Amino acid sequence: MRISRTARRRAFSCAMATFSTASLLLAGCASAPQQPTPDVVRARTLIEQANQGGVQQHAAAELQLAQDKLAAAENAATDKKPAIAQRLAEEAALDAEYATVRAQQVRAENAAKEVREGIETLRREAATGGGSTP
Amino acid sequence: MNHEITATRVPGAMRVRARSFVLGTLLIAALSGCATSTPEQIPQVDEARTKVRTLEQDPLAARVATRDLDEARIALTQAEEAQEKRVPTERTVHFAYLARRHAEIGLARSAEARAREEVAQSEDARNRILLEARTEEAQRARSEAAQRAAEAEQARATAQSAVEEAAQLRQEFADLQTKQTDRGTVVMLGGDVLFDTGKSTLKPGATESLERIAAFLKREPDVRVMIEGHTDSTGGDELNRRLSEARADAVKDALADLDVPSQQLNARGRGSAYPVATNATPAGRQQNRRVEVLFSDPRGNFPGEPASAGRP
């Protein structure tokens, strides 16, 4: 059976339309990985540096807070809530900085406590005329 | 058709409706608080402000946390402005959060600096303590050495004075027979001067020697004497022992009669066991018949003997 020219043309346009729509739909759903915002990048970098710097040892809770907030920021970005995502990312970056400085504080205070106790021991030994000096 | 538009007066009913409408709007506006007084207070902003003030008052903040303080102040100002302009709460809270975090970062930096300073000062304290301990040890060693030196000097001086005392005694009794023994200075009182043979009573000629000894002992109340009687080998041991003892006692009693206190006097017999000459000749036997008076040191001790030897 011969297909008329008009019928062929119509069939072609129909196919094209379907294809375009489908690709548009696919494009919309697959939502190609969004470019992370500068705030998210900054937060990620600071958290990674904190992890490598052993911040977890002395400020685990504070670092966890930063990580949770970054995850929330990324979720908000995925949910197309850019304003919320940006605020959360900014806060996450600051939380990471806080965790880092807090870990330094705890380390320094631990060292001070050790030295203080060492001095006390030394004083006691010196008072009792204790033996040889190191 | 005549559609003339003439200026018509608003009918009465419509005028009343219009007035109520305006009044109603004003009422609603008033109720909704648009004609407002103070901005609503958001607690996070107050908390942020408190933290920032705390950081401002931290003594170390000016040195280590100026950037944090600046950032905190900027964020706090943004929060306060947002609060005043009554923007959506989440934005105000966001600025307040940033301000609080910046302040907390500054406070943590301050605390870290304080702890580091303490460590540095503790190092100084530790070094000071070690130095003091070493100095004390050195001083103790020095004073111990000085003490040992002093004791050595004292021993030397004691030995020196012993030599001098012996010389003094010798001089004191120069015309009497004295000898230095390892027991100290001994004044020999020849038996014939003191006693008739076989007797233990003193001859009158013995007085002068004894008076000299008595005078010395009264002058030196801490000096004691050990009076030892000796015989020659004539006769038996038992006889000689008793005889020598009696002779020593006679000298002791004579000194006591010359008012020498008894605690300075000790006497014992030695029999014939310690001859100073041969017993084969009369001359030798005469020398062996003697009383020896041993003098203690000025503290009453007889060298080589425990402090309370002899019977008083």
XYZ file of C-alpha atoms in Angstrom, chain A residues 62 65 69 86-88 90-92 94-95 97-99 101-102 104-106 108-113 115-116 118-120 122-123 126 129-134, chain B residues 67-68 90-91 93-95 97-99 101-102 104-109 111-113 115-116 118-119 121-123 125-130 133-134 136-137 140:
78
model
C 31.448 19.803 65.960
C 27.520 19.050 62.699
C 24.730 20.696 57.469
C 23.282 28.671 49.925
C 22.548 29.558 53.545
C 23.188 26.015 54.732
C 27.664 29.050 54.214
C 26.889 27.844 57.716
C 28.485 24.443 57.046
C 31.773 28.158 59.201
C 30.948 25.068 61.267
C 36.188 26.233 60.559
C 34.874 26.211 64.123
C 35.513 22.456 64.464
C 39.857 25.777 65.735
C 38.080 23.974 68.555
C 43.367 23.109 68.232
C 42.051 24.581 71.486
C 41.458 21.139 73.020
C 46.613 22.997 73.471
C 44.630 22.715 76.722
C 45.525 19.028 77.038
C 49.202 19.868 76.613
C 48.930 22.609 79.232
C 47.336 20.198 81.691
C 52.823 20.242 81.694
C 51.071 21.549 84.807
C 54.568 17.454 85.378
C 55.570 20.599 87.243
C 53.657 19.516 90.333
C 58.744 17.969 89.934
C 57.952 20.338 92.821
C 62.348 18.688 94.753
C 65.051 16.304 98.378
C 64.310 13.706 95.717
C 67.100 11.927 93.975
C 68.872 12.713 90.801
C 67.782 15.409 88.404
C 67.151 14.260 84.848
C 39.565 38.936 62.027
C 37.006 36.746 63.760
C 15.070 32.422 58.480
C 17.321 35.069 56.958
C 18.394 33.749 62.073
C 20.994 32.864 59.428
C 22.937 36.103 59.963
C 24.085 32.137 63.372
C 27.053 33.395 61.334
C 27.739 36.110 63.900
C 29.896 31.157 64.995
C 32.490 33.819 64.171
C 32.864 31.250 68.974
C 35.763 30.735 66.575
C 37.457 33.821 68.024
C 36.908 32.606 71.581
C 38.356 29.189 70.725
C 41.434 30.844 69.210
C 41.563 29.925 74.604
C 44.147 28.109 72.516
C 46.545 31.054 72.752
C 46.844 27.431 76.817
C 49.981 27.859 74.674
C 50.656 28.572 79.936
C 52.789 25.844 78.390
C 55.458 29.726 81.177
C 55.415 26.227 82.601
C 58.592 25.510 80.698
C 58.821 27.274 85.837
C 60.155 23.786 85.201
C 63.595 25.082 84.329
C 63.582 27.280 87.415
C 62.713 24.347 89.661
C 65.430 22.196 88.122
C 67.219 21.802 92.837
C 70.668 21.672 91.258
C 70.525 23.255 96.415
C 72.380 20.040 95.709
C 74.537 20.825 100.147
